[in-house]
């Protein structure tokens, strides 16, 4: 299947997506050797019996730093060709591999009144990996000129948007998520006013309802793309708003500040890649099903 023709706007968004994916992959990779990331990796390893011992955190951290930095630099600097194609494929595999961490208990909340799935805790950041991996797969398909790969990538981007917006949107109706987002929203002038007319749970419910309504529109993309575009541009706005928390919380690593990004900042910055995916979908026609 030949690679579909692109409008200039869509080609521009894809090119920006490659640079953005490269920048964030490099940025996160450069954080790996730092003490706060080493400590976070050790905690992660301790939560999974099938992962190496936390004693390996430093070695694994350095290995991931080299891998992520190489991928990021290639996506940022390499011209179109074999190197950039390989970097995109590695990026897709790297981000997709993170989804395996959803299989362990550390991704879920276990404190009363919650008991694991589907009440997700630190695993919220992992939900974003599907859309990010699909974005990288789309970049790989463009480098190869592969229409089948492009079709799979677009549907992966679509499912990635729905996974994040539906799951996290439903989480907003739980008390634990309402308490979690309150710290971010109360510090933001864009959201703090909600806590006047609404309770902590009420404000969270409102955000959740908006996210679910956005997801409902995006769900129509394969059949009614003109309707879905309203939801996709709403998702773009949502991701921009969440990144504003970097400057009002602040989201940078405590004790370090900008440009050091730890768990909270990386969680928020991943939304920029989901934003890129939403923009790609908004400018793309759903692939025709094969006869």
PDB file of C-alpha atoms in Angstrom:
ATOM      1  CA  UNK A   1       0.000   0.000   0.000  1.00  0.00           C
ATOM      2  CA  UNK A   2       1.610   3.327  -1.053  1.00  0.00           C
ATOM      3  CA  UNK A   3       2.167   6.059   1.482  1.00  0.00           C
ATOM      4  CA  UNK A   4      -0.742   8.549   1.314  1.00  0.00           C
ATOM      5  CA  UNK A   5      -0.205  12.043  -0.035  1.00  0.00           C
ATOM      6  CA  UNK A   6       0.183  14.751   2.610  1.00  0.00           C
ATOM      7  CA  UNK A   7      -0.937  18.332   2.681  1.00  0.00           C
ATOM      8  CA  UNK A   8       1.793  20.896   3.423  1.00  0.00           C
ATOM      9  CA  UNK A   9       0.235  21.504   6.864  1.00  0.00           C
ATOM     10  CA  UNK A  10       0.289  17.810   7.743  1.00  0.00           C
ATOM     11  CA  UNK A  11       3.879  17.413   6.517  1.00  0.00           C
ATOM     12  CA  UNK A  12       4.867  20.388   8.667  1.00  0.00           C
ATOM     13  CA  UNK A  13       3.198  18.856  11.749  1.00  0.00           C
ATOM     14  CA  UNK A  14       4.953  15.531  11.157  1.00  0.00           C
ATOM     15  CA  UNK A  15       8.314  17.275  10.874  1.00  0.00           C
ATOM     16  CA  UNK A  16       7.696  19.240  14.056  1.00  0.00           C
ATOM     17  CA  UNK A  17       6.596  16.011  15.761  1.00  0.00           C
ATOM     18  CA  UNK A  18       9.924  14.369  14.889  1.00  0.00           C
ATOM     19  CA  UNK A  19      11.835  17.267  16.416  1.00  0.00           C
ATOM     20  CA  UNK A  20       9.615  17.369  19.491  1.00  0.00           C
ATOM     21  CA  UNK A  21       9.906  13.618  20.042  1.00  0.00           C
ATOM     22  CA  UNK A  22      13.662  13.885  19.619  1.00  0.00           C
ATOM     23  CA  UNK A  23      13.935  16.825  22.011  1.00  0.00           C
ATOM     24  CA  UNK A  24      11.920  15.231  24.804  1.00  0.00           C
ATOM     25  CA  UNK A  25      13.553  11.814  24.409  1.00  0.00           C
ATOM     26  CA  UNK A  26      16.977  13.472  24.608  1.00  0.00           C
ATOM     27  CA  UNK A  27      15.932  15.706  27.510  1.00  0.00           C
ATOM     28  CA  UNK A  28      14.569  12.807  29.551  1.00  0.00           C
ATOM     29  CA  UNK A  29      17.633  10.722  28.710  1.00  0.00           C
ATOM     30  CA  UNK A  30      20.017  13.393  29.983  1.00  0.00           C
ATOM     31  CA  UNK A  31      18.223  13.265  33.344  1.00  0.00           C
ATOM     32  CA  UNK A  32      18.827   9.529  33.803  1.00  0.00           C
ATOM     33  CA  UNK A  33      22.272   9.746  35.495  1.00  0.00           C
ATOM     34  CA  UNK A  34      21.133  12.375  38.016  1.00  0.00           C
ATOM     35  CA  UNK A  35      20.504  11.335  41.653  1.00  0.00           C
ATOM     36  CA  UNK A  36      16.764  11.996  41.671  1.00  0.00           C
ATOM     37  CA  UNK A  37      16.247   9.869  38.549  1.00  0.00           C
ATOM     38  CA  UNK A  38      18.489   7.112  39.906  1.00  0.00           C
ATOM     39  CA  UNK A  39      16.398   7.048  43.098  1.00  0.00           C
ATOM     40  CA  UNK A  40      13.144   6.979  41.110  1.00  0.00           C
ATOM     41  CA  UNK A  41      14.434   4.099  38.973  1.00  0.00           C
ATOM     42  CA  UNK A  42      15.449   2.137  42.082  1.00  0.00           C
ATOM     43  CA  UNK A  43      11.943   2.583  43.512  1.00  0.00           C
ATOM     44  CA  UNK A  44      10.463   1.436  40.216  1.00  0.00           C
ATOM     45  CA  UNK A  45      12.640  -1.685  40.085  1.00  0.00           C
ATOM     46  CA  UNK A  46      11.687  -2.580  43.644  1.00  0.00           C
ATOM     47  CA  UNK A  47       8.015  -2.666  42.654  1.00  0.00           C
ATOM     48  CA  UNK A  48       8.352  -5.436  40.044  1.00  0.00           C
ATOM     49  CA  UNK A  49       9.567  -8.946  40.809  1.00  0.00           C
ATOM     50  CA  UNK A  50      10.352  -9.585  37.127  1.00  0.00           C
ATOM     51  CA  UNK A  51      12.640  -6.563  36.771  1.00  0.00           C
ATOM     52  CA  UNK A  52      16.311  -6.448  37.838  1.00  0.00           C
ATOM     53  CA  UNK A  53      17.239  -5.688  41.443  1.00  0.00           C
ATOM     54  CA  UNK A  54      17.265  -2.013  42.536  1.00  0.00           C
ATOM     55  CA  UNK A  55      21.016  -2.468  42.990  1.00  0.00           C
ATOM     56  CA  UNK A  56      21.244  -2.300  39.191  1.00  0.00           C
ATOM     57  CA  UNK A  57      19.555   1.099  39.058  1.00  0.00           C
ATOM     58  CA  UNK A  58      22.734   3.058  38.338  1.00  0.00           C
ATOM     59  CA  UNK A  59      23.886   0.771  35.513  1.00  0.00           C
ATOM     60  CA  UNK A  60      20.417   0.605  33.968  1.00  0.00           C
ATOM     61  CA  UNK A  61      20.054   4.368  34.310  1.00  0.00           C
ATOM     62  CA  UNK A  62      23.259   4.978  32.374  1.00  0.00           C
ATOM     63  CA  UNK A  63      22.280   2.459  29.692  1.00  0.00           C
ATOM     64  CA  UNK A  64      18.894   4.160  29.265  1.00  0.00           C
ATOM     65  CA  UNK A  65      20.619   7.553  29.184  1.00  0.00           C
ATOM     66  CA  UNK A  66      22.811   6.450  26.278  1.00  0.00           C
ATOM     67  CA  UNK A  67      19.890   4.853  24.409  1.00  0.00           C
ATOM     68  CA  UNK A  68      17.480   7.768  24.854  1.00  0.00           C
ATOM     69  CA  UNK A  69      20.126  10.377  24.058  1.00  0.00           C
ATOM     70  CA  UNK A  70      21.148   8.565  20.869  1.00  0.00           C
ATOM     71  CA  UNK A  71      17.523   8.258  19.725  1.00  0.00           C
ATOM     72  CA  UNK A  72      16.803  11.873  20.560  1.00  0.00           C
ATOM     73  CA  UNK A  73      19.892  13.234  18.801  1.00  0.00           C
ATOM     74  CA  UNK A  74      19.157  11.199  15.677  1.00  0.00           C
ATOM     75  CA  UNK A  75      15.570  12.440  15.482  1.00  0.00           C
ATOM     76  CA  UNK A  76      16.715  16.006  16.049  1.00  0.00           C
ATOM     77  CA  UNK A  77      19.769  16.190  13.811  1.00  0.00           C
ATOM     78  CA  UNK A  78      19.816  13.348  11.282  1.00  0.00           C
ATOM     79  CA  UNK A  79      18.483  14.083   7.788  1.00  0.00           C
ATOM     80  CA  UNK A  80      15.769  11.880   6.343  1.00  0.00           C
ATOM     81  CA  UNK A  81      17.240   8.483   5.651  1.00  0.00           C
ATOM     82  CA  UNK A  82      18.411   5.260   7.289  1.00  0.00           C
ATOM     83  CA  UNK A  83      19.619   6.772  10.580  1.00  0.00           C
ATOM     84  CA  UNK A  84      16.441   8.736  11.199  1.00  0.00           C
ATOM     85  CA  UNK A  85      14.318   5.735  10.185  1.00  0.00           C
ATOM     86  CA  UNK A  86      16.143   3.503  12.661  1.00  0.00           C
ATOM     87  CA  UNK A  87      15.824   6.112  15.410  1.00  0.00           C
ATOM     88  CA  UNK A  88      12.067   6.365  14.851  1.00  0.00           C
ATOM     89  CA  UNK A  89      11.682   2.576  15.035  1.00  0.00           C
ATOM     90  CA  UNK A  90      13.758   2.423  18.227  1.00  0.00           C
ATOM     91  CA  UNK A  91      11.687   5.253  19.705  1.00  0.00           C
ATOM     92  CA  UNK A  92       8.475   3.354  18.935  1.00  0.00           C
ATOM     93  CA  UNK A  93       9.840   0.210  20.606  1.00  0.00           C
ATOM     94  CA  UNK A  94      11.186   2.142  23.606  1.00  0.00           C
ATOM     95  CA  UNK A  95       7.945   3.970  24.375  1.00  0.00           C
ATOM     96  CA  UNK A  96       5.803   0.893  23.725  1.00  0.00           C
ATOM     97  CA  UNK A  97       7.943  -1.165  26.122  1.00  0.00           C
ATOM     98  CA  UNK A  98       6.909   1.119  28.970  1.00  0.00           C
ATOM     99  CA  UNK A  99       3.348  -0.171  28.664  1.00  0.00           C
ATOM    100  CA  UNK A 100       4.553  -3.492  30.130  1.00  0.00           C
ATOM    101  CA  UNK A 101       4.915  -1.751  33.492  1.00  0.00           C
ATOM    102  CA  UNK A 102       1.111  -1.613  33.679  1.00  0.00           C
ATOM    103  CA  UNK A 103       1.260  -5.360  34.401  1.00  0.00           C
ATOM    104  CA  UNK A 104       2.770  -4.796  37.848  1.00  0.00           C
ATOM    105  CA  UNK A 105       1.106  -3.656  41.084  1.00  0.00           C
ATOM    106  CA  UNK A 106       3.236  -0.524  41.345  1.00  0.00           C
ATOM    107  CA  UNK A 107       1.166   1.210  38.643  1.00  0.00           C
ATOM    108  CA  UNK A 108      -2.075   0.967  40.608  1.00  0.00           C
ATOM    109  CA  UNK A 109      -3.567   2.408  43.793  1.00  0.00           C
ATOM    110  CA  UNK A 110      -4.111  -0.102  46.603  1.00  0.00           C
ATOM    111  CA  UNK A 111      -5.078   2.103  49.537  1.00  0.00           C
ATOM    112  CA  UNK A 112      -8.665   1.808  50.848  1.00  0.00           C
ATOM    113  CA  UNK A 113     -11.250   2.220  49.450  1.00  0.00           C
ATOM    114  CA  UNK A 114      -9.445   1.325  46.210  1.00  0.00           C
ATOM    115  CA  UNK A 115      -8.067  -2.045  45.263  1.00  0.00           C
ATOM    116  CA  UNK A 116      -5.942  -1.960  42.114  1.00  0.00           C
ATOM    117  CA  UNK A 117      -7.288  -2.026  38.578  1.00  0.00           C
ATOM    118  CA  UNK A 118      -8.893   0.116  37.224  1.00  0.00           C
ATOM    119  CA  UNK A 119      -7.935   2.804  39.759  1.00  0.00           C
ATOM    120  CA  UNK A 120      -4.566   3.823  38.398  1.00  0.00           C
ATOM    121  CA  UNK A 121      -1.864   5.731  40.247  1.00  0.00           C
ATOM    122  CA  UNK A 122       1.658   6.279  38.938  1.00  0.00           C
ATOM    123  CA  UNK A 123       0.644   4.247  35.890  1.00  0.00           C
ATOM    124  CA  UNK A 124      -1.170   7.299  34.498  1.00  0.00           C
ATOM    125  CA  UNK A 125       2.051   8.403  32.844  1.00  0.00           C
ATOM    126  CA  UNK A 126       2.347   4.964  31.187  1.00  0.00           C
ATOM    127  CA  UNK A 127      -1.052   5.339  29.531  1.00  0.00           C
ATOM    128  CA  UNK A 128       0.474   8.084  27.396  1.00  0.00           C
ATOM    129  CA  UNK A 129       3.045   5.704  25.945  1.00  0.00           C
ATOM    130  CA  UNK A 130       0.615   4.161  23.448  1.00  0.00           C
ATOM    131  CA  UNK A 131       0.039   7.478  21.698  1.00  0.00           C
ATOM    132  CA  UNK A 132       3.754   8.366  21.843  1.00  0.00           C
ATOM    133  CA  UNK A 133       4.793   4.990  20.413  1.00  0.00           C
ATOM    134  CA  UNK A 134       2.229   5.410  17.618  1.00  0.00           C
ATOM    135  CA  UNK A 135       3.659   8.859  16.837  1.00  0.00           C
ATOM    136  CA  UNK A 136       7.133   7.320  16.508  1.00  0.00           C
ATOM    137  CA  UNK A 137       5.709   4.521  14.348  1.00  0.00           C
ATOM    138  CA  UNK A 138       4.155   7.133  12.074  1.00  0.00           C
ATOM    139  CA  UNK A 139       7.546   8.825  11.687  1.00  0.00           C
ATOM    140  CA  UNK A 140       9.093   5.455  10.810  1.00  0.00           C
ATOM    141  CA  UNK A 141       6.362   4.805   8.215  1.00  0.00           C
ATOM    142  CA  UNK A 142       7.025   8.197   6.613  1.00  0.00           C
ATOM    143  CA  UNK A 143      10.739   7.442   6.353  1.00  0.00           C
ATOM    144  CA  UNK A 144       9.962   4.093   4.690  1.00  0.00           C
ATOM    145  CA  UNK A 145       7.118   5.414   2.546  1.00  0.00           C
ATOM    146  CA  UNK A 146       4.989   2.604   3.933  1.00  0.00           C
ATOM    147  CA  UNK A 147       1.228   3.099   3.643  1.00  0.00           C
ATOM    148  CA  UNK A 148       0.357   0.099   5.840  1.00  0.00           C
ATOM    149  CA  UNK A 149       2.596   1.439   8.578  1.00  0.00           C
ATOM    150  CA  UNK A 150       0.999   4.864   8.266  1.00  0.00           C
ATOM    151  CA  UNK A 151      -2.471   3.349   8.614  1.00  0.00           C
ATOM    152  CA  UNK A 152      -1.472   1.445  11.751  1.00  0.00           C
ATOM    153  CA  UNK A 153       0.169   4.547  13.196  1.00  0.00           C
ATOM    154  CA  UNK A 154      -2.928   6.689  12.670  1.00  0.00           C
ATOM    155  CA  UNK A 155      -5.162   4.159  14.375  1.00  0.00           C
ATOM    156  CA  UNK A 156      -2.572   3.871  17.157  1.00  0.00           C
ATOM    157  CA  UNK A 157      -2.683   7.647  17.608  1.00  0.00           C
ATOM    158  CA  UNK A 158      -6.473   7.482  17.733  1.00  0.00           C
ATOM    159  CA  UNK A 159      -6.502   4.718  20.348  1.00  0.00           C
ATOM    160  CA  UNK A 160      -3.802   6.519  22.319  1.00  0.00           C
ATOM    161  CA  UNK A 161      -5.954   9.637  22.574  1.00  0.00           C
ATOM    162  CA  UNK A 162      -8.971   7.615  23.698  1.00  0.00           C
ATOM    163  CA  UNK A 163      -6.989   5.586  26.243  1.00  0.00           C
ATOM    164  CA  UNK A 164      -5.706   8.697  28.019  1.00  0.00           C
ATOM    165  CA  UNK A 165      -8.828  10.851  27.855  1.00  0.00           C
ATOM    166  CA  UNK A 166     -11.327   8.126  28.805  1.00  0.00           C
ATOM    167  CA  UNK A 167      -9.314   6.489  31.567  1.00  0.00           C
ATOM    168  CA  UNK A 168      -7.998   9.648  33.203  1.00  0.00           C
ATOM    169  CA  UNK A 169     -11.343  11.352  32.607  1.00  0.00           C
ATOM    170  CA  UNK A 170     -13.106   8.583  34.542  1.00  0.00           C
ATOM    171  CA  UNK A 171     -10.451   8.799  37.257  1.00  0.00           C
ATOM    172  CA  UNK A 172     -11.461  12.423  37.838  1.00  0.00           C
ATOM    173  CA  UNK A 173     -14.675  11.132  39.442  1.00  0.00           C
ATOM    174  CA  UNK A 174     -12.717   9.396  42.227  1.00  0.00           C
ATOM    175  CA  UNK A 175     -11.777  11.130  45.461  1.00  0.00           C
ATOM    176  CA  UNK A 176      -8.106  10.169  45.168  1.00  0.00           C
ATOM    177  CA  UNK A 177      -7.774  11.837  41.759  1.00  0.00           C
ATOM    178  CA  UNK A 178      -9.755  14.896  42.868  1.00  0.00           C
ATOM    179  CA  UNK A 179      -7.299  15.359  45.721  1.00  0.00           C
ATOM    180  CA  UNK A 180      -4.337  14.772  43.414  1.00  0.00           C
ATOM    181  CA  UNK A 181      -5.300  17.347  40.803  1.00  0.00           C
ATOM    182  CA  UNK A 182      -6.382  19.916  43.377  1.00  0.00           C
ATOM    183  CA  UNK A 183      -2.754  20.709  44.181  1.00  0.00           C
ATOM    184  CA  UNK A 184      -2.082  21.509  40.537  1.00  0.00           C
ATOM    185  CA  UNK A 185      -5.317  23.362  39.872  1.00  0.00           C
ATOM    186  CA  UNK A 186      -5.400  25.532  43.006  1.00  0.00           C
ATOM    187  CA  UNK A 187      -1.958  26.911  42.147  1.00  0.00           C
ATOM    188  CA  UNK A 188      -3.022  27.847  38.607  1.00  0.00           C
ATOM    189  CA  UNK A 189      -4.851  31.123  37.868  1.00  0.00           C
ATOM    190  CA  UNK A 190      -6.479  29.320  34.938  1.00  0.00           C
ATOM    191  CA  UNK A 191      -8.182  26.786  37.218  1.00  0.00           C
ATOM    192  CA  UNK A 192      -8.134  28.108  40.793  1.00  0.00           C
ATOM    193  CA  UNK A 193     -11.412  30.009  40.305  1.00  0.00           C
ATOM    194  CA  UNK A 194     -13.248  26.682  39.953  1.00  0.00           C
ATOM    195  CA  UNK A 195     -12.851  26.095  43.683  1.00  0.00           C
ATOM    196  CA  UNK A 196     -15.093  29.045  44.488  1.00  0.00           C
ATOM    197  CA  UNK A 197     -18.405  27.829  43.084  1.00  0.00           C
ATOM    198  CA  UNK A 198     -17.407  24.136  43.146  1.00  0.00           C
ATOM    199  CA  UNK A 199     -16.108  21.725  45.748  1.00  0.00           C
ATOM    200  CA  UNK A 200     -12.846  19.857  45.295  1.00  0.00           C
ATOM    201  CA  UNK A 201     -14.731  16.859  43.937  1.00  0.00           C
ATOM    202  CA  UNK A 202     -17.069  19.034  41.875  1.00  0.00           C
ATOM    203  CA  UNK A 203     -14.169  20.766  40.107  1.00  0.00           C
ATOM    204  CA  UNK A 204     -12.592  17.407  39.342  1.00  0.00           C
ATOM    205  CA  UNK A 205     -15.917  16.066  38.065  1.00  0.00           C
ATOM    206  CA  UNK A 206     -16.250  19.015  35.691  1.00  0.00           C
ATOM    207  CA  UNK A 207     -12.783  18.438  34.227  1.00  0.00           C
ATOM    208  CA  UNK A 208     -13.544  14.742  33.915  1.00  0.00           C
ATOM    209  CA  UNK A 209     -16.806  15.423  32.093  1.00  0.00           C
ATOM    210  CA  UNK A 210     -15.001  17.703  29.617  1.00  0.00           C
ATOM    211  CA  UNK A 211     -12.356  15.053  28.985  1.00  0.00           C
ATOM    212  CA  UNK A 212     -14.999  12.386  28.389  1.00  0.00           C
ATOM    213  CA  UNK A 213     -16.942  14.665  26.029  1.00  0.00           C
ATOM    214  CA  UNK A 214     -13.698  15.346  24.134  1.00  0.00           C
ATOM    215  CA  UNK A 215     -13.058  11.593  23.918  1.00  0.00           C
ATOM    216  CA  UNK A 216     -16.607  10.980  22.654  1.00  0.00           C
ATOM    217  CA  UNK A 217     -15.989  13.305  19.704  1.00  0.00           C
ATOM    218  CA  UNK A 218     -12.565  11.808  18.969  1.00  0.00           C
ATOM    219  CA  UNK A 219     -14.105   8.321  18.998  1.00  0.00           C
ATOM    220  CA  UNK A 220     -15.962   9.289  15.797  1.00  0.00           C
ATOM    221  CA  UNK A 221     -12.761   9.938  13.830  1.00  0.00           C
ATOM    222  CA  UNK A 222     -12.831   6.780  11.621  1.00  0.00           C
ATOM    223  CA  UNK A 223     -16.432   7.491  10.566  1.00  0.00           C
ATOM    224  CA  UNK A 224     -17.084  11.234  11.069  1.00  0.00           C
ATOM    225  CA  UNK A 225     -13.675  12.963  10.949  1.00  0.00           C
ATOM    226  CA  UNK A 226     -15.268  16.394  10.541  1.00  0.00           C
ATOM    227  CA  UNK A 227     -16.984  15.983  13.926  1.00  0.00           C
ATOM    228  CA  UNK A 228     -13.940  14.388  15.531  1.00  0.00           C
ATOM    229  CA  UNK A 229     -11.795  17.402  14.626  1.00  0.00           C
ATOM    230  CA  UNK A 230     -13.673  19.458  17.216  1.00  0.00           C
ATOM    231  CA  UNK A 231     -12.632  16.946  19.845  1.00  0.00           C
ATOM    232  CA  UNK A 232      -9.067  16.757  18.572  1.00  0.00           C
ATOM    233  CA  UNK A 233      -8.573  20.526  18.716  1.00  0.00           C
ATOM    234  CA  UNK A 234     -10.173  20.488  22.184  1.00  0.00           C
ATOM    235  CA  UNK A 235      -7.582  17.857  23.149  1.00  0.00           C
ATOM    236  CA  UNK A 236      -4.811  20.117  21.820  1.00  0.00           C
ATOM    237  CA  UNK A 237      -6.110  22.899  24.089  1.00  0.00           C
ATOM    238  CA  UNK A 238      -6.265  20.495  27.027  1.00  0.00           C
ATOM    239  CA  UNK A 239      -2.645  19.437  26.588  1.00  0.00           C
ATOM    240  CA  UNK A 240      -1.506  23.057  26.362  1.00  0.00           C
ATOM    241  CA  UNK A 241      -3.366  23.871  29.576  1.00  0.00           C
ATOM    242  CA  UNK A 242      -1.872  20.944  31.466  1.00  0.00           C
ATOM    243  CA  UNK A 243       1.615  22.080  30.487  1.00  0.00           C
ATOM    244  CA  UNK A 244       0.908  25.455  32.076  1.00  0.00           C
ATOM    245  CA  UNK A 245       1.177  23.614  35.414  1.00  0.00           C
ATOM    246  CA  UNK A 246       4.935  23.441  34.828  1.00  0.00           C
ATOM    247  CA  UNK A 247       5.128  27.139  35.626  1.00  0.00           C
ATOM    248  CA  UNK A 248       2.534  27.433  38.388  1.00  0.00           C
ATOM    249  CA  UNK A 249       3.150  24.329  40.529  1.00  0.00           C
ATOM    250  CA  UNK A 250       6.146  24.474  39.688  1.00  0.00           C
ATOM    251  CA  UNK A 251       6.663  21.188  37.905  1.00  0.00           C
ATOM    252  CA  UNK A 252      10.464  21.223  37.757  1.00  0.00           C
ATOM    253  CA  UNK A 253      12.434  18.901  39.991  1.00  0.00           C
ATOM    254  CA  UNK A 254      12.432  20.263  43.594  1.00  0.00           C
ATOM    255  CA  UNK A 255      15.849  21.487  44.622  1.00  0.00           C
ATOM    256  CA  UNK A 256      17.016  21.720  41.008  1.00  0.00           C
ATOM    257  CA  UNK A 257      14.566  23.847  39.025  1.00  0.00           C
ATOM    258  CA  UNK A 258      14.559  24.356  35.258  1.00  0.00           C
ATOM    259  CA  UNK A 259      15.714  22.529  33.102  1.00  0.00           C
ATOM    260  CA  UNK A 260      15.777  19.499  35.388  1.00  0.00           C
ATOM    261  CA  UNK A 261      12.685  17.360  34.829  1.00  0.00           C
ATOM    262  CA  UNK A 262      11.624  14.583  37.165  1.00  0.00           C
ATOM    263  CA  UNK A 263       8.442  12.552  37.417  1.00  0.00           C
ATOM    264  CA  UNK A 264       5.886  15.379  37.555  1.00  0.00           C
ATOM    265  CA  UNK A 265       7.464  17.443  34.792  1.00  0.00           C
ATOM    266  CA  UNK A 266       7.958  14.439  32.529  1.00  0.00           C
ATOM    267  CA  UNK A 267       4.339  13.412  33.099  1.00  0.00           C
ATOM    268  CA  UNK A 268       3.199  16.863  31.952  1.00  0.00           C
ATOM    269  CA  UNK A 269       5.646  17.218  29.054  1.00  0.00           C
ATOM    270  CA  UNK A 270       4.505  13.917  27.539  1.00  0.00           C
ATOM    271  CA  UNK A 271       1.239  15.738  26.818  1.00  0.00           C
ATOM    272  CA  UNK A 272       3.098  17.735  24.160  1.00  0.00           C
ATOM    273  CA  UNK A 273       3.612  14.503  22.227  1.00  0.00           C
ATOM    274  CA  UNK A 274      -0.065  13.654  22.622  1.00  0.00           C
ATOM    275  CA  UNK A 275      -0.767  17.171  21.344  1.00  0.00           C
ATOM    276  CA  UNK A 276       1.325  16.421  18.265  1.00  0.00           C
ATOM    277  CA  UNK A 277      -0.612  13.192  17.756  1.00  0.00           C
ATOM    278  CA  UNK A 278      -3.948  14.991  18.051  1.00  0.00           C
ATOM    279  CA  UNK A 279      -2.826  17.579  15.483  1.00  0.00           C
ATOM    280  CA  UNK A 280      -1.748  14.817  13.072  1.00  0.00           C
ATOM    281  CA  UNK A 281      -5.162  13.153  13.384  1.00  0.00           C
ATOM    282  CA  UNK A 282      -6.999  16.448  12.930  1.00  0.00           C
ATOM    283  CA  UNK A 283      -5.163  17.042   9.639  1.00  0.00           C
ATOM    284  CA  UNK A 284      -5.385  13.427   8.401  1.00  0.00           C
ATOM    285  CA  UNK A 285      -8.179  11.595   6.656  1.00  0.00           C
ATOM    286  CA  UNK A 286      -9.012   8.174   8.143  1.00  0.00           C
ATOM    287  CA  UNK A 287      -7.308   5.466   6.047  1.00  0.00           C
ATOM    288  CA  UNK A 288      -9.659   3.584   3.773  1.00  0.00           C
ATOM    289  CA  UNK A 289     -10.239  -0.006   4.787  1.00  0.00           C
ATOM    290  CA  UNK A 290      -8.805  -2.556   2.430  1.00  0.00           C
ATOM    291  CA  UNK A 291     -11.262  -4.516   0.355  1.00  0.00           C
TER     292      UNK A 291
END
